[in-house]
C-alpha cells in the first residue's frame, strides 16, 4: 500500500505540541514535511511559531477539527497532493497538528475513509503529547484528553523536568493503563528523536515485510491483562486514579484465536459491532489468519469506519500463525466482543460442516 505518510499530532491545550513540532521540523528526517495546523481561537499563535520553520505550512482556521471542517482538511490535503504532483511543492511527509480540544477520530476517519485522500496518503500514526505537570488534572477533567491518550500509537511526555519525580511516575503508570501498547517517550526540553515517532503504521511500503508485531504490540496488551486482573483481585481501591470517572470507561485488550477464522463470520460480526456499538470502538487493529488465505489479513478501524482489509505479503518471521485483534474501547465489556465473535465463528463452522456433509 503506497501513499504519503501522515502523522497526526494531538494532545490537550498547553501540552507542548507546537514546541515539539517546531523542534522536530528542524531535524533532517523531517526536512521535507508539509504541515497542517488546526487552530482554536482568533489569533494564530501556533501558526506563527511554526511558520518560521522552512517548509510548507497550511493553516486550518475553522476552529475545532471535527465533522464540520473535515471538508477543509480533505481540500487542503488534495491541494497539497496536486501541488506535489505538479512540482510546485516537494514533501515526503505530512504532519497534522490538531487543536488541543480536538477529538482525533474525525481526522482518522478522513485519512482512512475519504477516497480522494486515500489515493495520495496513508495514516502513519498518531502521536499524543501529555503535559507531565498538568496531565493528571487534565485527564480527570477532560474526557477528550483521555481519548487522545487511548488511541495513540506513540506517546510523548512533555515538561517532565518541571514535575516532581513521583508525579511523573504516577502519570506514566496511569497512561500505561489507558494505552499499554504505545511506547512512551520523555521529551527533554521539547526534544525527541523523530525516529522514535515516525513509521508507526503497518502499511509502510519501504518495508518488505510490515512490522506486524510492533504495529499490534499484542504482548503489551496481554501483560496489561495479567496485571489488571491481579490489581483488581488484590488491590482494588488502593490507587486513586482507578476510580476516575473518565479512565474507568476505557478498556484495552487483545483477543487471540489459534484456529483460522472464517472471513464471512468476521465481516458479519464487525458489521454488527459497528452498527450497534460503533461509538465505543475507539480503535481496533488486527492481523487475522483467515481460512483459505496463505498470508495474514490486516484490519484497522476507528469507531464506525474500518479501513478495507489489507492482505500482507507474509507472516512475520518467528511469529506463530494465529489471529490477534487488539481493542481500545469505551463503555464496552470485553465479554460482549469476545462472545460475539466466537458465536459468529461457531455458526460459520457449523454451516461449513453442513455444506461438506
mmCIF file of C-alpha atoms in Angstrom:
data_model
loop_
_atom_site.group_PDB
_atom_site.id
_atom_site.type_symbol
_atom_site.label_atom_id
_atom_site.label_comp_id
_atom_site.label_asym_id
_atom_site.label_seq_id
_atom_site.Cartn_x
_atom_site.Cartn_y
_atom_site.Cartn_z
ATOM 1 C CA UNK A 1 0.000 0.000 0.000
ATOM 2 C CA UNK A 2 1.612 3.214 -1.153
ATOM 3 C CA UNK A 3 0.987 6.783 -0.119
ATOM 4 C CA UNK A 4 2.488 9.806 1.569
ATOM 5 C CA UNK A 5 2.717 9.070 5.312
ATOM 6 C CA UNK A 6 0.633 11.308 7.571
ATOM 7 C CA UNK A 7 1.363 11.772 11.267
ATOM 8 C CA UNK A 8 -1.401 13.198 13.459
ATOM 9 C CA UNK A 9 -0.031 15.204 16.386
ATOM 10 C CA UNK A 10 -2.527 15.672 19.191
ATOM 11 C CA UNK A 11 -2.659 16.436 22.902
ATOM 12 C CA UNK A 12 -4.644 18.737 25.143
ATOM 13 C CA UNK A 13 -4.282 22.521 25.303
ATOM 14 C CA UNK A 14 -0.870 23.548 26.597
ATOM 15 C CA UNK A 15 0.620 20.072 26.387
ATOM 16 C CA UNK A 16 3.539 21.279 24.247
ATOM 17 C CA UNK A 17 2.553 20.092 20.773
ATOM 18 C CA UNK A 18 3.800 23.179 18.960
ATOM 19 C CA UNK A 19 7.122 23.199 20.814
ATOM 20 C CA UNK A 20 7.638 19.559 19.908
ATOM 21 C CA UNK A 21 6.614 20.098 16.295
ATOM 22 C CA UNK A 22 8.849 23.135 15.849
ATOM 23 C CA UNK A 23 11.887 21.193 17.023
ATOM 24 C CA UNK A 24 11.009 18.075 15.069
ATOM 25 C CA UNK A 25 10.747 20.055 11.841
ATOM 26 C CA UNK A 26 14.312 21.284 12.249
ATOM 27 C CA UNK A 27 15.560 17.704 12.185
ATOM 28 C CA UNK A 28 16.885 16.393 8.830
ATOM 29 C CA UNK A 29 14.451 13.451 8.937
ATOM 30 C CA UNK A 30 11.547 15.898 8.645
ATOM 31 C CA UNK A 31 13.153 18.372 6.257
ATOM 32 C CA UNK A 32 10.614 17.564 3.526
ATOM 33 C CA UNK A 33 7.463 17.819 5.635
ATOM 34 C CA UNK A 34 4.236 19.655 4.896
ATOM 35 C CA UNK A 35 2.354 20.836 7.983
ATOM 36 C CA UNK A 36 -1.368 21.298 8.518
ATOM 37 C CA UNK A 37 -2.267 23.198 11.668
ATOM 38 C CA UNK A 38 -5.748 23.311 13.090
ATOM 39 C CA UNK A 39 -6.484 26.137 15.481
ATOM 40 C CA UNK A 40 -8.958 27.186 18.086
ATOM 41 C CA UNK A 41 -9.371 30.898 18.623
ATOM 42 C CA UNK A 42 -8.889 34.094 16.650
ATOM 43 C CA UNK A 43 -5.116 34.519 16.916
ATOM 44 C CA UNK A 44 -2.892 32.026 15.107
ATOM 45 C CA UNK A 45 -0.143 31.790 17.699
ATOM 46 C CA UNK A 46 0.636 28.186 16.830
ATOM 47 C CA UNK A 47 0.854 29.097 13.152
ATOM 48 C CA UNK A 48 3.210 31.988 13.857
ATOM 49 C CA UNK A 49 5.503 29.728 15.860
ATOM 50 C CA UNK A 50 5.745 27.054 13.206
ATOM 51 C CA UNK A 51 5.797 29.446 10.266
ATOM 52 C CA UNK A 52 9.443 30.235 10.903
ATOM 53 C CA UNK A 53 10.362 26.681 10.007
ATOM 54 C CA UNK A 54 11.233 26.141 6.366
ATOM 55 C CA UNK A 55 8.655 24.060 4.573
ATOM 56 C CA UNK A 56 5.006 24.245 3.656
ATOM 57 C CA UNK A 57 2.562 25.303 6.358
ATOM 58 C CA UNK A 58 -1.169 25.338 5.731
ATOM 59 C CA UNK A 59 -3.408 26.895 8.370
ATOM 60 C CA UNK A 60 -6.793 25.327 9.026
ATOM 61 C CA UNK A 61 -8.509 28.202 10.803
ATOM 62 C CA UNK A 62 -12.045 26.848 11.100
ATOM 63 C CA UNK A 63 -11.769 26.020 14.764
ATOM 64 C CA UNK A 64 -12.079 22.562 16.236
ATOM 65 C CA UNK A 65 -11.176 19.903 13.703
ATOM 66 C CA UNK A 66 -14.380 17.888 13.778
ATOM 67 C CA UNK A 67 -17.000 16.776 11.303
ATOM 68 C CA UNK A 68 -17.896 20.339 10.311
ATOM 69 C CA UNK A 69 -14.426 21.042 8.938
ATOM 70 C CA UNK A 70 -13.454 17.633 7.595
ATOM 71 C CA UNK A 71 -14.146 19.037 4.138
ATOM 72 C CA UNK A 72 -11.489 21.670 4.690
ATOM 73 C CA UNK A 73 -8.985 19.016 5.711
ATOM 74 C CA UNK A 74 -9.753 16.985 2.577
ATOM 75 C CA UNK A 75 -9.435 20.091 0.428
ATOM 76 C CA UNK A 76 -6.088 21.037 1.980
ATOM 77 C CA UNK A 77 -4.661 17.537 1.603
ATOM 78 C CA UNK A 78 -5.817 17.276 -2.000
ATOM 79 C CA UNK A 79 -4.410 20.713 -2.812
ATOM 80 C CA UNK A 80 -1.047 19.690 -1.384
ATOM 81 C CA UNK A 81 -1.111 16.490 -3.447
ATOM 82 C CA UNK A 82 -1.842 18.415 -6.655
ATOM 83 C CA UNK A 83 0.985 20.863 -5.951
ATOM 84 C CA UNK A 84 3.337 17.991 -5.227
ATOM 85 C CA UNK A 85 2.391 16.168 -8.433
ATOM 86 C CA UNK A 86 2.842 19.356 -10.433
ATOM 87 C CA UNK A 87 6.252 20.018 -8.941
ATOM 88 C CA UNK A 88 5.264 23.182 -7.089
ATOM 89 C CA UNK A 89 5.938 21.545 -3.714
ATOM 90 C CA UNK A 90 8.338 18.850 -2.623
ATOM 91 C CA UNK A 91 7.490 16.904 0.514
ATOM 92 C CA UNK A 92 7.667 13.295 1.652
ATOM 93 C CA UNK A 93 5.518 13.506 4.785
ATOM 94 C CA UNK A 94 2.585 15.411 6.274
ATOM 95 C CA UNK A 95 2.069 16.322 9.919
ATOM 96 C CA UNK A 96 -1.365 17.433 11.107
ATOM 97 C CA UNK A 97 -1.332 19.290 14.418
ATOM 98 C CA UNK A 98 -4.798 19.363 15.954
ATOM 99 C CA UNK A 99 -6.232 21.826 18.400
ATOM 100 C CA UNK A 100 -5.978 20.639 21.975
ATOM 101 C CA UNK A 101 -9.753 20.385 22.155
ATOM 102 C CA UNK A 102 -9.976 18.014 19.194
ATOM 103 C CA UNK A 103 -11.367 14.522 19.175
ATOM 104 C CA UNK A 104 -8.860 12.762 16.883
ATOM 105 C CA UNK A 105 -11.467 10.347 15.472
ATOM 106 C CA UNK A 106 -12.811 12.614 12.664
ATOM 107 C CA UNK A 107 -9.273 13.180 11.399
ATOM 108 C CA UNK A 108 -8.656 9.437 11.349
ATOM 109 C CA UNK A 109 -11.963 8.904 9.549
ATOM 110 C CA UNK A 110 -10.839 11.333 6.859
ATOM 111 C CA UNK A 111 -7.423 9.706 6.450
ATOM 112 C CA UNK A 112 -8.862 6.188 6.398
ATOM 113 C CA UNK A 113 -12.105 6.685 4.527
ATOM 114 C CA UNK A 114 -12.018 9.524 2.006
ATOM 115 C CA UNK A 115 -11.328 8.082 -1.473
ATOM 116 C CA UNK A 116 -9.507 11.196 -2.690
ATOM 117 C CA UNK A 117 -7.257 11.283 0.348
ATOM 118 C CA UNK A 118 -6.547 7.540 0.123
ATOM 119 C CA UNK A 119 -5.264 7.959 -3.430
ATOM 120 C CA UNK A 120 -2.355 10.020 -2.142
ATOM 121 C CA UNK A 121 -1.922 9.449 1.608
ATOM 122 C CA UNK A 122 -1.748 6.795 4.308
ATOM 123 C CA UNK A 123 -2.005 7.136 8.069
ATOM 124 C CA UNK A 124 1.434 6.576 9.585
ATOM 125 C CA UNK A 125 0.498 7.114 13.207
ATOM 126 C CA UNK A 126 -0.994 9.182 15.992
ATOM 127 C CA UNK A 127 1.370 10.964 18.384
ATOM 128 C CA UNK A 128 -0.172 12.300 21.599
ATOM 129 C CA UNK A 129 1.628 14.775 23.853
ATOM 130 C CA UNK A 130 0.863 14.765 27.585
ATOM 131 C CA UNK A 131 1.933 17.526 29.965
ATOM 132 C CA UNK A 132 3.717 15.969 32.956
ATOM 133 C CA UNK A 133 2.811 18.887 35.223
ATOM 134 C CA UNK A 134 -0.903 19.160 34.455
ATOM 135 C CA UNK A 135 -1.536 15.813 32.778
ATOM 136 C CA UNK A 136 -3.262 14.081 35.697
ATOM 137 C CA UNK A 137 -5.614 17.008 36.312
ATOM 138 C CA UNK A 138 -6.383 17.217 32.599
ATOM 139 C CA UNK A 139 -7.227 13.511 32.419
ATOM 140 C CA UNK A 140 -9.504 13.980 35.439
ATOM 141 C CA UNK A 141 -11.355 16.935 33.952
ATOM 142 C CA UNK A 142 -11.315 16.439 30.180
ATOM 143 C CA UNK A 143 -12.670 13.218 28.634
ATOM 144 C CA UNK A 144 -11.235 14.094 25.206
ATOM 145 C CA UNK A 145 -7.722 14.090 26.673
ATOM 146 C CA UNK A 146 -8.298 10.511 27.849
ATOM 147 C CA UNK A 147 -9.371 9.552 24.336
ATOM 148 C CA UNK A 148 -6.313 11.262 22.841
ATOM 149 C CA UNK A 149 -4.067 9.109 25.040
ATOM 150 C CA UNK A 150 -6.040 5.913 24.449
ATOM 151 C CA UNK A 151 -5.875 5.953 20.633
ATOM 152 C CA UNK A 152 -2.216 6.974 20.273
ATOM 153 C CA UNK A 153 0.484 4.951 18.517
ATOM 154 C CA UNK A 154 3.205 6.965 20.256
ATOM 155 C CA UNK A 155 3.055 8.982 23.478
ATOM 156 C CA UNK A 156 5.301 11.895 24.434
ATOM 157 C CA UNK A 157 5.577 13.170 27.998
ATOM 158 C CA UNK A 158 6.464 16.859 27.979
ATOM 159 C CA UNK A 159 7.684 19.182 30.767
ATOM 160 C CA UNK A 160 8.869 16.219 32.846
ATOM 161 C CA UNK A 161 11.788 18.312 34.086
ATOM 162 C CA UNK A 162 9.267 20.666 35.742
ATOM 163 C CA UNK A 163 7.330 17.977 37.599
ATOM 164 C CA UNK A 164 8.153 16.074 40.770
ATOM 165 C CA UNK A 165 9.511 12.566 40.138
ATOM 166 C CA UNK A 166 6.606 10.933 41.983
ATOM 167 C CA UNK A 167 4.158 12.928 39.836
ATOM 168 C CA UNK A 168 5.839 11.732 36.654
ATOM 169 C CA UNK A 169 5.905 8.140 37.882
ATOM 170 C CA UNK A 170 2.186 8.162 38.754
ATOM 171 C CA UNK A 171 1.266 9.726 35.420
ATOM 172 C CA UNK A 172 3.337 7.204 33.477
ATOM 173 C CA UNK A 173 1.547 4.367 35.264
ATOM 174 C CA UNK A 174 -1.827 5.911 34.544
ATOM 175 C CA UNK A 175 -1.034 6.382 30.865
ATOM 176 C CA UNK A 176 0.160 2.779 30.635
ATOM 177 C CA UNK A 177 -3.187 1.563 31.945
ATOM 178 C CA UNK A 178 -5.041 3.596 29.327
ATOM 179 C CA UNK A 179 -2.793 2.587 26.434
ATOM 180 C CA UNK A 180 -0.452 -0.284 27.330
ATOM 181 C CA UNK A 181 0.841 -0.812 23.773
ATOM 182 C CA UNK A 182 2.032 2.670 22.799
ATOM 183 C CA UNK A 183 5.704 3.453 23.519
ATOM 184 C CA UNK A 184 6.073 6.417 25.890
ATOM 185 C CA UNK A 185 8.936 8.853 25.280
ATOM 186 C CA UNK A 186 10.015 11.720 27.521
ATOM 187 C CA UNK A 187 10.711 14.979 25.695
ATOM 188 C CA UNK A 188 13.789 16.568 27.224
ATOM 189 C CA UNK A 189 13.172 20.322 26.859
ATOM 190 C CA UNK A 190 10.858 19.569 23.944
ATOM 191 C CA UNK A 191 13.348 17.317 22.142
ATOM 192 C CA UNK A 192 12.523 13.789 20.939
ATOM 193 C CA UNK A 193 14.321 11.726 18.317
ATOM 194 C CA UNK A 194 11.973 11.757 15.272
ATOM 195 C CA UNK A 195 12.879 8.151 14.515
ATOM 196 C CA UNK A 196 11.004 7.149 17.668
ATOM 197 C CA UNK A 197 7.813 8.835 16.475
ATOM 198 C CA UNK A 198 7.718 8.016 12.768
ATOM 199 C CA UNK A 199 6.993 4.757 10.920
ATOM 200 C CA UNK A 200 4.339 3.752 13.450
ATOM 201 C CA UNK A 201 1.937 2.397 10.836
ATOM 202 C CA UNK A 202 1.617 -1.115 9.491
ATOM 203 C CA UNK A 203 1.443 -0.163 5.832
ATOM 204 C CA UNK A 204 4.952 1.121 5.208
ATOM 205 C CA UNK A 205 5.924 0.343 1.596
ATOM 206 C CA UNK A 206 9.603 0.772 2.473
ATOM 207 C CA UNK A 207 9.435 -2.467 4.445
ATOM 208 C CA UNK A 208 9.453 -5.721 2.535
ATOM 209 C CA UNK A 209 7.531 -7.368 5.385
ATOM 210 C CA UNK A 210 5.484 -4.967 7.516
ATOM 211 C CA UNK A 211 6.370 -4.952 11.188
ATOM 212 C CA UNK A 212 3.147 -6.581 12.327
ATOM 213 C CA UNK A 213 4.420 -7.343 15.822
ATOM 214 C CA UNK A 214 5.359 -3.727 16.515
ATOM 215 C CA UNK A 215 2.124 -2.396 14.996
ATOM 216 C CA UNK A 216 -0.047 -4.594 17.203
ATOM 217 C CA UNK A 217 2.245 -4.878 20.242
ATOM 218 C CA UNK A 218 -0.097 -7.629 21.384
ATOM 219 C CA UNK A 219 2.276 -8.742 24.135
ATOM 220 C CA UNK A 220 1.814 -5.389 25.855
ATOM 221 C CA UNK A 221 -1.954 -5.891 25.958
ATOM 222 C CA UNK A 222 -1.575 -9.419 27.290
ATOM 223 C CA UNK A 223 0.791 -8.252 30.028
ATOM 224 C CA UNK A 224 -1.680 -5.475 30.832
ATOM 225 C CA UNK A 225 -4.495 -8.047 31.126
ATOM 226 C CA UNK A 226 -2.486 -10.120 33.602
ATOM 227 C CA UNK A 227 -1.581 -7.080 35.689
ATOM 228 C CA UNK A 228 -5.121 -5.702 35.533
ATOM 229 C CA UNK A 229 -6.650 -8.934 36.788
ATOM 230 C CA UNK A 230 -4.126 -9.104 39.623
ATOM 231 C CA UNK A 231 -4.684 -5.451 40.515
ATOM 232 C CA UNK A 232 -8.447 -5.732 40.695
ATOM 233 C CA UNK A 233 -8.308 -9.023 42.509
ATOM 234 C CA UNK A 234 -5.932 -7.995 45.280
ATOM 235 C CA UNK A 235 -5.523 -4.237 45.404
ATOM 236 C CA UNK A 236 -8.844 -2.785 44.387
ATOM 237 C CA UNK A 237 -9.381 0.769 45.562
ATOM 238 C CA UNK A 238 -5.792 1.454 46.590
ATOM 239 C CA UNK A 239 -4.952 3.541 43.540
ATOM 240 C CA UNK A 240 -6.964 6.801 43.476
ATOM 241 C CA UNK A 241 -6.657 7.044 39.687
ATOM 242 C CA UNK A 242 -8.632 3.806 39.246
ATOM 243 C CA UNK A 243 -11.823 5.471 40.378
ATOM 244 C CA UNK A 244 -11.504 8.315 37.905
ATOM 245 C CA UNK A 245 -14.749 8.523 36.001
ATOM 246 C CA UNK A 246 -13.071 9.048 32.607
ATOM 247 C CA UNK A 247 -10.308 6.456 32.920
ATOM 248 C CA UNK A 248 -12.598 3.668 34.058
ATOM 249 C CA UNK A 249 -14.644 3.944 30.873
ATOM 250 C CA UNK A 250 -11.649 2.863 28.753
ATOM 251 C CA UNK A 251 -10.638 -0.774 28.211
ATOM 252 C CA UNK A 252 -7.604 -2.051 26.263
ATOM 253 C CA UNK A 253 -7.176 -5.744 25.485
ATOM 254 C CA UNK A 254 -6.177 -8.312 22.875
ATOM 255 C CA UNK A 255 -8.158 -11.314 21.619
ATOM 256 C CA UNK A 256 -6.182 -14.279 20.269
ATOM 257 C CA UNK A 257 -7.508 -17.141 18.130
ATOM 258 C CA UNK A 258 -5.324 -20.148 17.313
ATOM 259 C CA UNK A 259 -7.683 -21.704 14.754
ATOM 260 C CA UNK A 260 -8.156 -19.948 11.377
ATOM 261 C CA UNK A 261 -11.113 -17.552 11.273
ATOM 262 C CA UNK A 262 -13.888 -17.642 8.680
ATOM 263 C CA UNK A 263 -13.843 -14.303 6.895
ATOM 264 C CA UNK A 264 -17.594 -14.079 6.374
ATOM 265 C CA UNK A 265 -18.124 -14.589 10.105
ATOM 266 C CA UNK A 266 -15.559 -11.892 10.930
ATOM 267 C CA UNK A 267 -17.114 -9.458 8.442
ATOM 268 C CA UNK A 268 -20.657 -10.057 9.698
ATOM 269 C CA UNK A 269 -19.551 -9.721 13.314
ATOM 270 C CA UNK A 270 -17.717 -6.470 12.570
ATOM 271 C CA UNK A 271 -20.730 -5.037 10.752
ATOM 272 C CA UNK A 272 -22.956 -5.895 13.708
ATOM 273 C CA UNK A 273 -20.479 -4.417 16.174
ATOM 274 C CA UNK A 274 -20.096 -1.208 14.158
ATOM 275 C CA UNK A 275 -23.852 -0.710 13.842
ATOM 276 C CA UNK A 276 -24.639 -1.412 17.480
ATOM 277 C CA UNK A 277 -21.535 -0.172 19.342
ATOM 278 C CA UNK A 278 -19.503 1.820 16.832
ATOM 279 C CA UNK A 279 -19.116 4.861 19.090
ATOM 280 C CA UNK A 280 -17.439 2.651 21.686
ATOM 281 C CA UNK A 281 -14.759 1.301 19.319
ATOM 282 C CA UNK A 282 -12.059 3.901 19.823
ATOM 283 C CA UNK A 283 -9.556 1.842 17.861
ATOM 284 C CA UNK A 284 -9.338 -1.711 16.546
ATOM 285 C CA UNK A 285 -6.238 -3.271 14.986
ATOM 286 C CA UNK A 286 -5.851 -6.871 13.984
ATOM 287 C CA UNK A 287 -3.869 -9.382 11.965
ATOM 288 C CA UNK A 288 -6.002 -12.381 11.038
ATOM 289 C CA UNK A 289 -5.288 -15.932 9.996
ATOM 290 C CA UNK A 290 -8.209 -16.363 7.590
ATOM 291 C CA UNK A 291 -9.223 -19.820 6.385
ATOM 292 C CA UNK A 292 -8.166 -20.315 2.772
ATOM 293 C CA UNK A 293 -5.611 -17.474 2.808
ATOM 294 C CA UNK A 294 -1.854 -18.108 2.754
ATOM 295 C CA UNK A 295 -0.864 -14.761 4.234
ATOM 296 C CA UNK A 296 -2.229 -12.617 7.044
ATOM 297 C CA UNK A 297 -5.062 -10.121 6.616
ATOM 298 C CA UNK A 298 -4.797 -6.800 8.459
ATOM 299 C CA UNK A 299 -7.834 -4.910 9.735
ATOM 300 C CA UNK A 300 -7.878 -1.404 11.197
ATOM 301 C CA UNK A 301 -10.850 0.574 12.427
ATOM 302 C CA UNK A 302 -11.820 3.713 14.313
ATOM 303 C CA UNK A 303 -15.379 3.791 15.629
ATOM 304 C CA UNK A 304 -17.784 3.377 12.682
ATOM 305 C CA UNK A 305 -15.123 3.348 9.981
ATOM 306 C CA UNK A 306 -12.837 0.455 9.039
ATOM 307 C CA UNK A 307 -10.042 0.518 6.509
ATOM 308 C CA UNK A 308 -10.534 -2.056 3.716
ATOM 309 C CA UNK A 309 -8.953 -5.381 4.777
ATOM 310 C CA UNK A 310 -5.349 -5.458 3.590
ATOM 311 C CA UNK A 311 -3.537 -8.670 2.606
ATOM 312 C CA UNK A 312 0.048 -8.679 3.889
ATOM 313 C CA UNK A 313 2.882 -10.328 1.954
ATOM 314 C CA UNK A 314 3.925 -12.804 4.641
ATOM 315 C CA UNK A 315 3.728 -13.716 8.278
ATOM 316 C CA UNK A 316 6.465 -12.102 10.382
ATOM 317 C CA UNK A 317 9.467 -14.341 10.879
ATOM 318 C CA UNK A 318 9.255 -16.196 14.160
ATOM 319 C CA UNK A 319 5.613 -15.253 14.743
ATOM 320 C CA UNK A 320 3.056 -18.014 15.255
ATOM 321 C CA UNK A 321 0.351 -18.148 12.612
ATOM 322 C CA UNK A 322 -2.732 -17.069 14.576
ATOM 323 C CA UNK A 323 -5.202 -14.216 14.739
ATOM 324 C CA UNK A 324 -4.714 -11.322 17.110
ATOM 325 C CA UNK A 325 -7.115 -8.402 17.414
ATOM 326 C CA UNK A 326 -6.431 -5.510 19.784
ATOM 327 C CA UNK A 327 -9.206 -3.266 21.035
ATOM 328 C CA UNK A 328 -9.321 0.097 22.746
ATOM 329 C CA UNK A 329 -12.939 0.646 23.708
ATOM 330 C CA UNK A 330 -15.074 2.938 25.831
ATOM 331 C CA UNK A 331 -18.096 1.731 27.811
ATOM 332 C CA UNK A 332 -17.923 -1.726 26.254
ATOM 333 C CA UNK A 333 -17.171 -5.002 28.033
ATOM 334 C CA UNK A 334 -14.606 -7.387 26.649
ATOM 335 C CA UNK A 335 -17.027 -10.296 27.049
ATOM 336 C CA UNK A 336 -19.532 -8.694 24.654
ATOM 337 C CA UNK A 337 -16.909 -8.552 21.917
ATOM 338 C CA UNK A 338 -15.305 -11.922 22.530
ATOM 339 C CA UNK A 339 -18.538 -13.876 22.910
ATOM 340 C CA UNK A 340 -19.998 -12.223 19.819
ATOM 341 C CA UNK A 341 -17.103 -13.164 17.572
ATOM 342 C CA UNK A 342 -16.952 -16.714 18.895
ATOM 343 C CA UNK A 343 -20.687 -17.116 18.307
ATOM 344 C CA UNK A 344 -20.361 -15.996 14.685
ATOM 345 C CA UNK A 345 -17.345 -18.292 14.194
ATOM 346 C CA UNK A 346 -19.186 -21.280 15.656
ATOM 347 C CA UNK A 347 -22.198 -20.622 13.439
ATOM 348 C CA UNK A 348 -19.976 -20.344 10.368
ATOM 349 C CA UNK A 349 -18.162 -23.587 11.253
ATOM 350 C CA UNK A 350 -21.469 -25.442 11.603
ATOM 351 C CA UNK A 351 -22.604 -24.090 8.233
ATOM 352 C CA UNK A 352 -19.348 -25.210 6.616
ATOM 353 C CA UNK A 353 -19.731 -28.687 8.133
ATOM 354 C CA UNK A 354 -23.312 -28.998 6.828
ATOM 355 C CA UNK A 355 -22.211 -27.997 3.342
ATOM 356 C CA UNK A 356 -19.374 -30.517 3.414
ATOM 357 C CA UNK A 357 -21.601 -33.405 4.563
#
